[in-house]
């Protein structure tokens, strides 16, 4: 995913972060401002880790709109996940394990031409509607069998959506990123196939679920490789080194793509430090947290 509209940090956060605005969801692009006001898992046969991980008996996206998502496990989902190895450190492995997810999202697109302005289509969701959609996405269990402890913090959902779109549900970036979470259409298609869903990228609730699904996939992909399946997206586990924790890595990969962050045989990388700092700051200081 790489989307990329101007990012909408508050004035205080923008000042704190040297007023940088970076694009997201799969690829960092040159800093640019957008002249609009602030609002008042692709292969067709991609296998799942476990059949129960595919929430196929969940109602279609349109039918589920407005309700808190839930995943009804199949009979095999009652089996307990495999025990995790005991870790002696919270930091990443210097030499990662091979990825458990071998089917990966499509690569990010090229940056758009400079000076391009975003466009708008459809009706803008209200602030309360956006808040409800992001809350529902954060409350979802994305890997009910193999990794039920993967949870996306609500503060991360809210901060990412603010950084990506300023909570504007009907914005379309020059590179094709769409909506609240600036989801790329090709990435949305891949995730719908991977998770057995039919989310509509243009519907603000589904767009939030797509963003949450991508954050959850990145958490498992990077967590399995570097953190021995410790999926905690906990800021308290981070040090001053940006590559010290899973939270920072997931934020970086949402913007720059998994391949630039988690590389087989290579240490964990954070290629877009300013984007990570922006989102981390927004997780505690964004005006959107009070909405």
Coordinates of C-alpha atoms in Angstrom, one line a residue:
X1 CA 0.0 0.0 0.0
X2 CA 1.3 3.3 -0.6
X3 CA -1.0 6.1 -0.9
X4 CA 0.0 9.4 -0.4
X5 CA -1.7 12.6 0.1
X6 CA -0.3 15.3 2.2
X7 CA -0.2 14.3 5.8
X8 CA -2.3 16.1 8.3
X9 CA -0.5 16.4 11.6
X10 CA -1.6 19.1 13.9
X11 CA 0.2 22.4 14.0
X12 CA 2.0 21.5 17.2
X13 CA 3.0 18.1 15.9
X14 CA 4.1 19.6 12.6
X15 CA 6.3 22.1 14.4
X16 CA 7.7 19.3 16.5
X17 CA 8.5 17.3 13.5
X18 CA 10.0 20.1 11.4
X19 CA 6.8 20.4 9.5
X20 CA 7.5 17.4 7.2
X21 CA 4.7 15.8 5.2
X22 CA 5.4 12.3 3.8
X23 CA 3.3 9.9 1.8
X24 CA 2.4 6.5 3.0
X25 CA 1.1 3.0 2.5
X26 CA 4.0 1.4 0.6
X27 CA 6.4 4.0 -0.6
X28 CA 7.8 7.3 0.5
X29 CA 7.6 10.1 -1.9
X30 CA 9.0 13.7 -1.9
X31 CA 7.7 16.0 0.7
X32 CA 4.8 18.0 -0.5
X33 CA 1.9 20.0 0.9
X34 CA -1.7 19.7 -0.3
X35 CA -3.7 22.9 -0.6
X36 CA -6.8 21.7 1.3
X37 CA -7.9 22.6 4.7
X38 CA -7.9 20.2 7.6
X39 CA -11.3 18.6 8.3
X40 CA -13.4 20.9 11.4
X41 CA -2.5 -10.3 2.0
X42 CA -1.9 -11.2 -5.2
X43 CA -1.8 -14.5 -6.5
X44 CA -5.2 -16.1 -7.1
X45 CA -4.2 -19.3 -5.4
X46 CA -2.5 -17.6 -2.4
X47 CA -2.8 -20.1 0.5
X48 CA -3.7 -19.1 4.1
X49 CA -1.7 -20.2 7.0
X50 CA -4.7 -22.1 8.3
X51 CA -8.2 -22.3 6.7
X52 CA -9.6 -20.8 9.9
X53 CA -7.6 -17.6 9.2
X54 CA -9.9 -16.9 6.3
X55 CA -13.0 -15.3 7.8
X56 CA -15.1 -16.7 5.0
X57 CA -18.2 -17.0 7.1
X58 CA -18.1 -13.4 8.0
X59 CA -20.8 -11.4 6.1
X60 CA -19.8 -9.5 3.0
X61 CA -18.3 -6.2 3.5
X62 CA -21.4 -4.3 2.4
X63 CA -23.6 -6.3 4.7
X64 CA -21.2 -5.8 7.6
X65 CA -21.1 -2.1 7.3
X66 CA -21.9 -0.3 10.5
X67 CA -21.4 -3.3 12.7
X68 CA -18.3 -4.2 14.7
X69 CA -16.4 -6.9 12.6
X70 CA -16.2 -10.4 14.1
X71 CA -14.7 -13.6 12.9
X72 CA -16.6 -16.8 13.5
X73 CA -14.0 -19.6 13.7
X74 CA -14.5 -22.8 11.9
X75 CA -14.3 -26.0 13.9
X76 CA -10.5 -26.1 13.3
X77 CA -10.2 -22.7 14.8
X78 CA -10.7 -24.0 18.3
X79 CA -7.2 -25.5 18.3
X80 CA -4.8 -23.5 20.2
X81 CA -2.0 -21.6 18.4
X82 CA 1.5 -23.0 18.7
X83 CA 3.4 -21.8 21.8
X84 CA 5.9 -19.1 21.1
X85 CA 9.5 -19.4 22.0
X86 CA 10.7 -17.7 25.1
X87 CA 12.5 -14.5 24.2
X88 CA 15.4 -13.1 26.2
X89 CA 15.2 -9.7 24.5
X90 CA 12.5 -7.5 23.0
X91 CA 14.7 -6.3 20.1
X92 CA 14.8 -7.8 16.6
X93 CA 16.9 -10.7 15.6
X94 CA 20.1 -9.7 13.9
X95 CA 19.6 -12.4 11.3
X96 CA 15.9 -12.9 10.5
X97 CA 14.1 -16.1 10.1
X98 CA 12.6 -17.0 6.7
X99 CA 9.2 -15.4 6.2
X100 CA 6.2 -17.5 6.9
X101 CA 4.1 -15.5 4.5
X102 CA 5.5 -16.4 1.0
X103 CA 2.7 -14.6 -0.9
X104 CA 3.3 -10.9 -0.6
X105 CA 1.5 -7.7 -1.6
X106 CA 2.4 -6.1 -5.0
X107 CA 5.3 -3.6 -5.1
X108 CA 4.5 0.1 -4.5
X109 CA 4.0 2.3 -7.6
X110 CA 6.3 5.0 -8.7
X111 CA 5.9 8.5 -7.1
X112 CA 3.6 10.8 -8.9
X113 CA 4.7 13.9 -10.7
X114 CA 5.6 16.8 -8.5
X115 CA 3.0 19.5 -8.2
X116 CA 0.1 17.1 -8.5
X117 CA -3.0 17.9 -6.4
X118 CA -5.2 15.2 -5.0
X119 CA -8.8 14.9 -6.1
X120 CA -12.0 14.0 -4.4
X121 CA -14.9 11.7 -5.2
X122 CA -18.1 10.7 -3.4
X123 CA -19.3 12.0 -0.1
X124 CA -17.0 12.9 2.8
X125 CA -17.7 10.8 5.9
X126 CA -18.3 12.7 9.1
X127 CA -15.8 12.8 11.9
X128 CA -18.0 10.5 14.1
X129 CA -18.4 8.0 11.2
X130 CA -14.6 7.9 10.7
X131 CA -14.0 7.4 14.4
X132 CA -16.5 4.5 14.5
X133 CA -14.9 2.9 11.4
X134 CA -11.4 3.1 12.8
X135 CA -12.5 1.8 16.2
X136 CA -14.1 -1.2 14.5
X137 CA -11.0 -1.9 12.5
X138 CA -8.8 -1.7 15.6
X139 CA -11.1 -4.1 17.5
X140 CA -11.0 -6.8 14.9
X141 CA -9.1 -10.2 15.3
X142 CA -7.4 -10.6 11.9
X143 CA -5.6 -14.0 12.5
X144 CA -8.1 -15.9 14.7
X145 CA -6.2 -19.2 14.7
X146 CA -2.5 -18.8 14.0
X147 CA -2.0 -15.4 15.6
X148 CA -5.1 -14.4 17.7
X149 CA -3.0 -12.0 19.8
X150 CA -2.3 -9.7 16.9
X151 CA -4.1 -6.5 17.8
X152 CA -3.9 -3.1 16.0
X153 CA -3.9 -0.3 18.6
X154 CA -6.6 2.2 18.1
X155 CA -4.1 5.0 18.5
X156 CA -2.1 3.5 15.6
X157 CA -5.2 3.4 13.4
X158 CA -6.2 6.9 14.2
X159 CA -2.7 8.3 13.8
X160 CA -2.1 6.5 10.5
X161 CA -5.3 7.7 9.1
X162 CA -4.5 11.2 10.1
X163 CA -1.0 11.0 8.7
X164 CA -2.3 9.5 5.4
X165 CA -5.4 11.5 4.7
X166 CA -6.3 13.9 7.6
X167 CA -9.4 11.6 8.1
X168 CA -10.7 12.6 4.6
X169 CA -12.6 9.5 3.4
X170 CA -13.2 10.7 -0.2
X171 CA -9.7 11.9 -1.1
X172 CA -7.7 10.3 -3.9
X173 CA -4.0 10.8 -4.2
X174 CA -2.1 11.4 -7.4
X175 CA -0.5 8.0 -7.1
X176 CA -3.8 6.3 -6.7
X177 CA -4.0 6.0 -3.0
X178 CA -7.6 6.1 -1.9
X179 CA -9.5 7.2 1.2
X180 CA -8.9 7.3 4.9
X181 CA -6.0 4.8 4.9
X182 CA -4.7 5.7 1.4
X183 CA -5.0 2.2 0.2
X184 CA -3.7 1.3 -3.3
X185 CA -6.2 -0.5 -5.5
X186 CA -3.8 -3.4 -6.3
X187 CA -3.0 -3.9 -2.6
X188 CA -6.7 -3.9 -1.8
X189 CA -7.3 -6.6 -4.4
X190 CA -4.5 -8.7 -3.0
X191 CA -5.7 -8.4 0.6
X192 CA -9.3 -9.3 -0.4
X193 CA -7.9 -12.4 -2.1
X194 CA -5.6 -13.3 0.8
X195 CA -8.2 -12.9 3.5
X196 CA -11.3 -14.0 1.6
X197 CA -13.0 -10.6 1.8
X198 CA -14.8 -8.3 -0.6
X199 CA -14.0 -4.9 0.9
X200 CA -14.9 -1.9 -1.2
X201 CA -11.9 0.5 -1.3
X202 CA -14.2 3.5 -1.8
X203 CA -16.4 2.8 1.2
X204 CA -15.0 4.5 4.3
X205 CA -15.6 1.6 6.7
X206 CA -14.1 -0.9 4.3
X207 CA -11.2 1.4 3.6
X208 CA -10.5 1.4 7.4
X209 CA -10.8 -2.4 7.5
X210 CA -8.4 -2.7 4.5
X211 CA -5.9 -0.4 6.3
X212 CA -6.2 -2.5 9.5
X213 CA -5.8 -5.7 7.5
X214 CA -2.6 -4.5 6.0
X215 CA -1.2 -3.4 9.4
X216 CA -2.1 -6.8 10.7
X217 CA -0.4 -8.6 7.8
X218 CA 2.7 -6.5 8.3
X219 CA 2.7 -7.3 12.0
X220 CA 2.7 -11.0 11.3
X221 CA 5.1 -10.9 8.4
X222 CA 7.7 -8.8 10.2
X223 CA 6.9 -10.3 13.7
X224 CA 7.6 -13.8 12.4
X225 CA 10.9 -12.9 10.7
X226 CA 12.5 -10.6 13.4
X227 CA 10.6 -10.9 16.7
X228 CA 10.0 -14.7 17.0
X229 CA 6.2 -14.2 16.7
X230 CA 6.1 -11.6 19.5
X231 CA 3.4 -9.4 17.9
X232 CA 3.2 -6.7 20.5
X233 CA 2.8 -3.2 18.9
X234 CA 3.9 -1.6 22.1
X235 CA 5.7 1.7 22.2
X236 CA 7.3 0.8 25.6
X237 CA 9.3 -1.8 23.8
X238 CA 11.0 0.8 21.6
X239 CA 14.3 2.5 22.3
X240 CA 15.9 5.5 20.8
X241 CA 17.0 3.3 17.9
X242 CA 14.1 3.3 15.4
X243 CA 14.8 -0.4 14.3
X244 CA 14.4 -1.6 17.9
X245 CA 10.7 -2.6 17.9
X246 CA 8.0 -4.1 15.9
X247 CA 5.7 -1.0 16.1
X248 CA 8.2 1.2 14.3
X249 CA 8.9 -1.5 11.7
X250 CA 5.2 -1.9 10.9
X251 CA 4.7 1.9 10.6
X252 CA 7.7 2.1 8.3
X253 CA 6.4 -0.8 6.1
X254 CA 3.0 0.7 5.8
X255 CA 4.5 3.7 4.2
X256 CA 7.5 2.2 2.3
X257 CA 6.5 -1.4 1.7
X258 CA 7.4 -4.6 3.5
X259 CA 10.4 -5.3 1.1
X260 CA 12.2 -2.2 2.2
X261 CA 11.9 -3.0 5.9
X262 CA 12.1 -6.8 6.2
X263 CA 14.7 -8.4 4.0
X264 CA 15.8 -12.0 4.1
X265 CA 19.2 -12.4 5.6
X266 CA 19.4 -8.7 6.5
X267 CA 18.9 -6.7 9.7
X268 CA 15.6 -4.8 10.2
X269 CA 15.7 -1.5 8.3
X270 CA 13.8 1.7 8.8
X271 CA 14.2 3.6 5.4
X272 CA 11.7 6.4 6.3
X273 CA 12.6 7.6 9.8
X274 CA 10.7 10.9 9.5
X275 CA 7.4 9.1 8.6
X276 CA 7.9 6.8 11.6
X277 CA 8.5 9.8 13.9
X278 CA 5.5 11.6 12.6
X279 CA 3.1 8.7 13.2
X280 CA 4.6 7.9 16.6
X281 CA 4.1 11.5 17.6
X282 CA 0.6 11.5 16.3
X283 CA -0.2 8.4 18.4
X284 CA 0.2 10.5 21.6
X285 CA -0.4 14.1 20.4
X286 CA -2.8 14.1 17.5
X287 CA -5.9 16.2 17.9
X288 CA -7.7 13.3 16.3
X289 CA -7.3 11.3 19.5
X290 CA -9.8 13.6 21.2
X291 CA -12.5 13.0 18.5

